[in-house]
Amino acid sequence: MKKPIAPSEKTLLSRVEILNQRIQEAKKYDLYPYMHSSDAVEGVHVTVHGRPMLQFASYSYLDLLGHPKINTAAKNAIDEFGTGTHGVRFLAGTTRVHLELEKKIASFKKTEAAVAIASGYGANFGTISSLMGRHDVVISDKINHASIVDGCILSRAQFVRFDHNDMAALERALDSTSAKGGVKLVVADAVFSMDGDIINLPEVIRLCRKFKALLMIDEAHSLGVLGKKGHGIEEHFGIDPAEGLIDIKMGTLSKTIPSIGGYIAGSTQLVNYLRHSIRPFIFSAAIPPPAAAAAKTAFEVIEDEPWRVEKLHKNADYFLKTLQTRGFDTLKSQTAIVPIIIGDEAKALEMTRLARNEGIFIVPILPPAVQPNTTRIRATVTAGHSLQEIDRAINTFEKIAKSLSIIRS
Ligand code: PMP
């Protein structure tokens, strides 16, 4: 493969040309790994370009995608309401199904109320940018999701980032900033989407209370994943949600919940404010009723089928420990998201291609999504994998990684 264009040469070509050149180059060597379409999906078994594969890049952590009860709920909602709505939620787009979904989210997250927005991205971006303003300070973990970062920037609040999961750095940030009559908000992912590690919530809560800061936690990758019953990060740390120590609980309906959308759960007052101010809620269309009905039913299935969370925990533990035993660097992951550090971009692309040739679907994560020296395969495990399937994936990774000198032979 041709050497990538060095940053200093970038001025010679437009960004568009550079990107297209990189894509063409990768495609020439069959190394372009993105947007491959699945022709069929059956749990963790997918068919990509006619080739059967085992899915190891899914967000469907509890294997709820295709669950019969959830499918039926979606079909019934189509019969009742059709496939779309009469527009945005704020005006004519709210249906009974949306209100039922919000009630279910609030009861699952043990808050007074919840609001559902058509994307998780919009939930983060819209909430932070509408709540925070010029006189406020927002303090964000350095590897928080892009939707948080974008919301912080748009809010025009003072935007301070602290080193990833570093509580001394968070304390310094809280101590050294002044909200000048405004408020301070600390915001963090519960489970970090690229690293799979968990925010030190008890310490974050202590610091927020000490410095009188509000706290927002993004549960995109912890809903259904953390806690014995999958209720999320508070359950994981044994914190009583009724204490209200997390002011703003955000989550998505597009990962463990096999649908589309995001939510904010919190006090009635907060949710009411957001219903009247989040721009993606007011100016963008409602979640389609079948998707809302599917999401609501998925929360019920998590409660009715607790074995799924147990199996996910067992699988994640086994996957992580076995990879480490075989010599892979998995950073500080503790969850179903497992980064396999490769370092070299070309090797990560080659490992992806070879693994897919052997029927294991994985995705590489390249800079700028992660630091250049931490280019990785981000593998995910779900409740739908058997131990034999996990072994098959690990054996494949080991064989390829040895052949590419990623790990020692
Ligand atoms: N937060 C995190 C941590 C995420 O990983 C994602 C999606 N990858 C989002 C928010 C946005 O969610 P959605 O895809 O539902 O818009």
Short mmCIF file of C-alpha atoms in Angstrom, two decimals, residues 124-398:
data_model
loop_
_atom_site.label_atom_id
_atom_site.label_comp_id
_atom_site.label_asym_id
_atom_site.label_seq_id
_atom_site.Cartn_x
_atom_site.Cartn_y
_atom_site.Cartn_z
CA ASN A 124 -26.39 15.03 23.94
CA PHE A 125 -25.76 17.89 21.59
CA GLY A 126 -29.18 19.47 22.15
CA THR A 127 -29.19 19.12 25.93
CA ILE A 128 -25.75 20.54 26.59
CA SER A 129 -26.12 23.38 24.11
CA SER A 130 -29.54 24.39 25.40
CA LEU A 131 -28.77 24.09 29.12
CA MET A 132 -25.37 25.75 29.15
CA GLY A 133 -24.52 29.28 28.10
CA ARG A 134 -21.90 32.00 28.03
CA HIS A 135 -21.56 32.36 31.81
CA ASP A 136 -21.31 28.63 32.53
CA VAL A 137 -18.46 26.13 32.62
CA VAL A 138 -18.65 22.65 31.15
CA ILE A 139 -16.00 20.15 32.21
CA SER A 140 -15.71 17.09 29.98
CA ASP A 141 -13.59 13.91 29.95
CA LYS A 142 -11.03 14.09 27.12
CA ILE A 143 -12.36 11.03 25.30
CA ASN A 144 -16.08 11.76 25.64
CA HIS A 145 -18.22 11.07 22.57
CA ALA A 146 -18.30 13.62 19.73
CA SER A 147 -21.96 14.48 20.42
CA ILE A 148 -20.92 15.75 23.87
CA VAL A 149 -17.99 17.71 22.48
CA ASP A 150 -20.17 19.32 19.81
CA GLY A 151 -22.80 20.30 22.41
CA CYS A 152 -20.11 21.88 24.61
CA ILE A 153 -18.73 23.92 21.72
CA LEU A 154 -22.14 25.12 20.56
CA SER A 155 -23.17 26.10 24.11
CA ARG A 156 -20.48 28.83 24.14
CA ALA A 157 -19.81 27.99 27.79
CA GLN A 158 -16.18 27.83 28.95
CA PHE A 159 -15.17 24.35 27.76
CA VAL A 160 -12.57 22.55 29.89
CA ARG A 161 -11.37 19.01 29.20
CA PHE A 162 -9.75 16.81 31.85
CA ASP A 163 -7.43 13.84 31.25
CA HIS A 164 -9.33 10.66 30.68
CA ASN A 165 -10.83 9.26 33.93
CA ASP A 166 -8.20 11.17 35.94
CA MET A 167 -9.93 12.32 39.11
CA ALA A 168 -7.07 14.58 40.23
CA ALA A 169 -7.32 16.35 36.86
CA LEU A 170 -11.10 16.68 37.28
CA GLU A 171 -10.61 18.17 40.74
CA ARG A 172 -8.08 20.69 39.37
CA ALA A 173 -10.51 21.64 36.59
CA LEU A 174 -13.33 22.17 39.09
CA ASP A 175 -11.10 24.09 41.47
CA SER A 176 -9.49 26.37 38.90
CA THR A 177 -12.62 27.48 37.04
CA SER A 178 -15.16 30.02 38.11
CA ALA A 179 -18.73 29.99 36.81
CA LYS A 180 -19.11 33.78 37.29
CA GLY A 181 -22.73 33.58 38.40
CA GLY A 182 -23.48 30.65 36.06
CA VAL A 183 -23.26 26.92 36.72
CA LYS A 184 -20.67 24.19 36.31
CA LEU A 185 -21.54 20.97 34.56
CA VAL A 186 -19.37 17.84 34.60
CA VAL A 187 -20.11 15.46 31.74
CA ALA A 188 -18.74 11.98 31.01
CA ASP A 189 -19.51 8.74 29.22
CA ALA A 190 -20.36 5.91 31.64
CA VAL A 191 -18.56 3.37 29.44
CA PHE A 192 -16.13 4.92 27.00
CA SER A 193 -17.04 3.94 23.47
CA MET A 194 -13.50 3.47 22.15
CA ASP A 195 -11.77 2.10 25.27
CA GLY A 196 -14.49 0.10 27.04
CA ASP A 197 -13.51 1.35 30.50
CA ILE A 198 -15.88 2.78 33.12
CA ILE A 199 -15.91 6.31 34.57
CA ASN A 200 -15.03 6.46 38.27
CA LEU A 201 -18.56 7.52 39.16
CA PRO A 202 -18.32 7.54 42.98
CA GLU A 203 -15.37 9.93 42.83
CA VAL A 204 -16.98 12.10 40.14
CA ILE A 205 -20.09 12.38 42.32
CA ARG A 206 -18.01 13.32 45.38
CA LEU A 207 -16.22 16.05 43.43
CA CYS A 208 -19.43 17.39 41.89
CA ARG A 209 -20.96 17.72 45.35
CA LYS A 210 -17.81 19.33 46.77
CA PHE A 211 -17.72 21.96 44.01
CA LYS A 212 -21.52 22.24 43.60
CA ALA A 213 -21.42 21.15 39.96
CA LEU A 214 -24.20 19.48 38.01
CA LEU A 215 -23.49 16.01 36.63
CA MET A 216 -24.47 14.51 33.27
CA ILE A 217 -23.66 10.88 32.38
CA ASP A 218 -23.98 9.34 28.91
CA GLU A 219 -25.12 5.71 29.22
CA ALA A 220 -24.99 4.84 25.50
CA HIS A 221 -22.78 1.82 26.21
CA SER A 222 -23.79 1.06 29.80
CA LEU A 223 -27.56 0.71 29.46
CA GLY A 224 -28.29 -3.02 29.56
CA VAL A 225 -24.57 -3.63 29.99
CA LEU A 226 -23.62 -2.47 33.50
CA GLY A 227 -25.23 -3.69 36.70
CA LYS A 228 -26.55 -7.10 37.61
CA LYS A 229 -29.90 -6.33 35.95
CA GLY A 230 -28.56 -4.05 33.24
CA HIS A 231 -29.92 -0.86 34.76
CA GLY A 232 -26.64 0.90 34.18
CA ILE A 233 -23.81 2.64 35.96
CA GLU A 234 -25.52 3.41 39.28
CA GLU A 235 -26.45 -0.26 39.68
CA HIS A 236 -22.84 -1.19 38.83
CA PHE A 237 -21.48 0.94 41.68
CA GLY A 238 -24.31 0.16 44.13
CA ILE A 239 -25.54 3.77 44.13
CA ASP A 240 -29.26 4.31 44.80
CA PRO A 241 -30.71 6.12 41.76
CA ALA A 242 -33.41 7.61 43.99
CA GLU A 243 -30.72 9.80 45.60
CA GLY A 244 -30.59 11.79 42.35
CA LEU A 245 -26.80 12.10 42.35
CA ILE A 246 -26.73 12.15 38.53
CA ASP A 247 -28.71 15.22 37.49
CA ILE A 248 -28.91 14.39 33.78
CA LYS A 249 -29.05 10.75 32.67
CA MET A 250 -28.58 10.37 28.95
CA GLY A 251 -28.81 7.16 26.95
CA THR A 252 -29.40 5.88 23.44
CA LEU A 253 -32.13 3.68 21.97
CA SER A 254 -29.85 2.43 19.20
CA LYS A 255 -27.49 0.01 20.89
CA THR A 256 -28.71 -2.42 23.56
CA ILE A 257 -32.18 -1.09 22.69
CA PRO A 258 -32.58 -2.17 19.04
CA SER A 259 -34.20 0.96 17.70
CA ILE A 260 -33.28 4.58 17.07
CA GLY A 261 -33.16 7.66 19.27
CA GLY A 262 -31.81 8.94 22.54
CA TYR A 263 -33.26 10.01 25.88
CA ILE A 264 -32.68 12.31 28.79
CA ALA A 265 -34.02 11.13 32.15
CA GLY A 266 -34.13 13.35 35.23
CA SER A 267 -36.40 15.56 37.29
CA THR A 268 -39.79 16.65 35.94
CA GLN A 269 -38.59 20.25 35.88
CA LEU A 270 -35.45 19.45 33.88
CA VAL A 271 -37.32 17.29 31.38
CA ASN A 272 -40.02 19.92 30.97
CA TYR A 273 -37.35 22.54 30.29
CA LEU A 274 -35.70 20.29 27.70
CA ARG A 275 -39.00 19.56 25.94
CA HIS A 276 -39.24 23.31 25.34
CA SER A 277 -35.63 23.98 24.44
CA ILE A 278 -33.73 21.04 22.89
CA ARG A 279 -33.45 22.06 19.25
CA PRO A 280 -33.30 18.47 17.85
CA PHE A 281 -36.59 17.83 19.74
CA ILE A 282 -38.33 20.98 18.56
CA PHE A 283 -36.95 21.29 15.04
CA SER A 284 -36.45 17.66 13.99
CA ALA A 285 -39.04 14.93 13.39
CA ALA A 286 -40.27 12.48 16.00
CA ILE A 287 -39.03 8.91 16.42
CA PRO A 288 -41.28 6.82 14.13
CA PRO A 289 -43.98 4.99 16.17
CA PRO A 290 -42.71 1.45 15.30
CA ALA A 291 -39.25 2.44 16.55
CA ALA A 292 -40.71 3.96 19.73
CA ALA A 293 -42.81 0.85 20.37
CA ALA A 294 -39.80 -1.41 19.75
CA ALA A 295 -37.72 0.63 22.20
CA LYS A 296 -40.37 0.51 24.92
CA THR A 297 -40.76 -3.26 24.53
CA ALA A 298 -36.99 -3.76 24.63
CA PHE A 299 -36.85 -2.21 28.13
CA GLU A 300 -39.52 -4.71 29.18
CA VAL A 301 -37.58 -7.63 27.68
CA ILE A 302 -34.42 -6.62 29.59
CA GLU A 303 -36.44 -6.85 32.82
CA ASP A 304 -38.22 -10.10 31.82
CA GLU A 305 -35.10 -11.94 30.60
CA PRO A 306 -32.33 -11.23 33.14
CA TRP A 307 -30.27 -14.16 31.80
CA ARG A 308 -29.22 -11.91 28.90
CA VAL A 309 -27.29 -9.51 31.16
CA GLU A 310 -25.72 -12.43 33.03
CA LYS A 311 -24.61 -14.03 29.77
CA LEU A 312 -23.21 -10.75 28.48
CA HIS A 313 -21.14 -10.34 31.65
CA LYS A 314 -19.80 -13.91 31.37
CA ASN A 315 -18.99 -13.50 27.67
CA ALA A 316 -17.29 -10.12 28.12
CA ASP A 317 -15.20 -11.44 31.00
CA TYR A 318 -14.15 -14.51 29.05
CA PHE A 319 -13.38 -12.56 25.87
CA LEU A 320 -11.29 -9.97 27.67
CA LYS A 321 -9.34 -12.37 29.88
CA THR A 322 -8.60 -14.80 27.06
CA LEU A 323 -7.35 -12.02 24.77
CA GLN A 324 -5.07 -10.75 27.52
CA THR A 325 -3.74 -14.26 28.17
CA ARG A 326 -2.85 -14.54 24.48
CA GLY A 327 -0.77 -11.35 24.72
CA PHE A 328 -3.12 -8.67 23.36
CA ASP A 329 -3.12 -5.12 24.77
CA THR A 330 -6.76 -4.31 25.61
CA LEU A 331 -6.12 -1.05 27.52
CA LYS A 332 -8.27 -0.82 30.67
CA SER A 333 -11.44 -2.27 29.18
CA GLN A 334 -13.83 -3.85 31.67
CA THR A 335 -16.85 -4.27 29.43
CA ALA A 336 -18.20 -5.72 26.19
CA ILE A 337 -16.21 -3.12 24.20
CA VAL A 338 -12.69 -4.47 23.80
CA PRO A 339 -9.99 -2.41 22.09
CA ILE A 340 -7.24 -4.57 20.60
CA ILE A 341 -4.33 -2.19 20.22
CA ILE A 342 -2.44 -2.54 16.94
CA GLY A 343 -0.64 0.81 16.73
CA ASP A 344 0.17 0.67 13.04
CA GLU A 345 -2.63 1.77 10.69
CA ALA A 346 -1.69 -0.51 7.78
CA LYS A 347 -1.52 -3.55 10.08
CA ALA A 348 -4.94 -2.74 11.56
CA LEU A 349 -6.46 -2.59 8.06
CA GLU A 350 -4.73 -5.83 7.06
CA MET A 351 -5.85 -7.60 10.24
CA THR A 352 -9.44 -6.52 9.53
CA ARG A 353 -9.27 -7.87 5.97
CA LEU A 354 -7.75 -11.19 7.00
CA ALA A 355 -10.22 -11.69 9.86
CA ARG A 356 -13.15 -11.02 7.54
CA ASN A 357 -11.70 -13.50 5.05
CA GLU A 358 -11.87 -16.02 7.87
CA GLY A 359 -15.48 -15.09 8.61
CA ILE A 360 -15.02 -12.77 11.60
CA PHE A 361 -16.47 -9.28 11.14
CA ILE A 362 -14.46 -6.65 13.02
CA VAL A 363 -13.82 -2.94 12.48
CA PRO A 364 -10.62 -0.92 12.75
CA ILE A 365 -10.63 2.44 14.53
CA LEU A 366 -8.10 4.84 13.06
CA PRO A 367 -6.98 8.39 13.86
CA PRO A 368 -8.44 10.98 14.27
CA ALA A 369 -11.07 8.92 16.14
CA VAL A 370 -8.27 7.76 18.48
CA GLN A 371 -4.67 8.83 19.18
CA PRO A 372 -2.36 7.87 16.26
CA ASN A 373 -0.28 5.37 18.26
CA THR A 374 -3.42 3.64 19.55
CA THR A 375 -4.95 2.54 16.24
CA ARG A 376 -7.00 -0.48 17.16
CA ILE A 377 -9.47 -3.13 16.29
CA ARG A 378 -12.51 -2.43 18.43
CA ALA A 379 -14.15 -5.78 19.02
CA THR A 380 -17.47 -6.13 20.84
CA VAL A 381 -18.97 -9.21 22.36
CA THR A 382 -22.70 -9.74 22.99
CA ALA A 383 -25.05 -12.05 24.87
CA GLY A 384 -25.68 -13.74 21.51
CA HIS A 385 -22.20 -15.30 21.21
CA SER A 386 -21.48 -18.83 22.38
CA LEU A 387 -18.14 -19.55 24.08
CA GLN A 388 -17.16 -21.61 21.01
CA GLU A 389 -17.79 -18.60 18.78
CA ILE A 390 -15.72 -16.39 21.06
CA ASP A 391 -12.92 -18.97 20.99
CA ARG A 392 -13.11 -19.08 17.20
CA ALA A 393 -12.71 -15.31 16.98
CA ILE A 394 -9.83 -15.22 19.46
CA ASN A 395 -7.98 -18.06 17.70
CA THR A 396 -8.39 -16.20 14.40
CA PHE A 397 -7.11 -12.94 15.92
CA GLU A 398 -4.13 -14.75 17.45
#
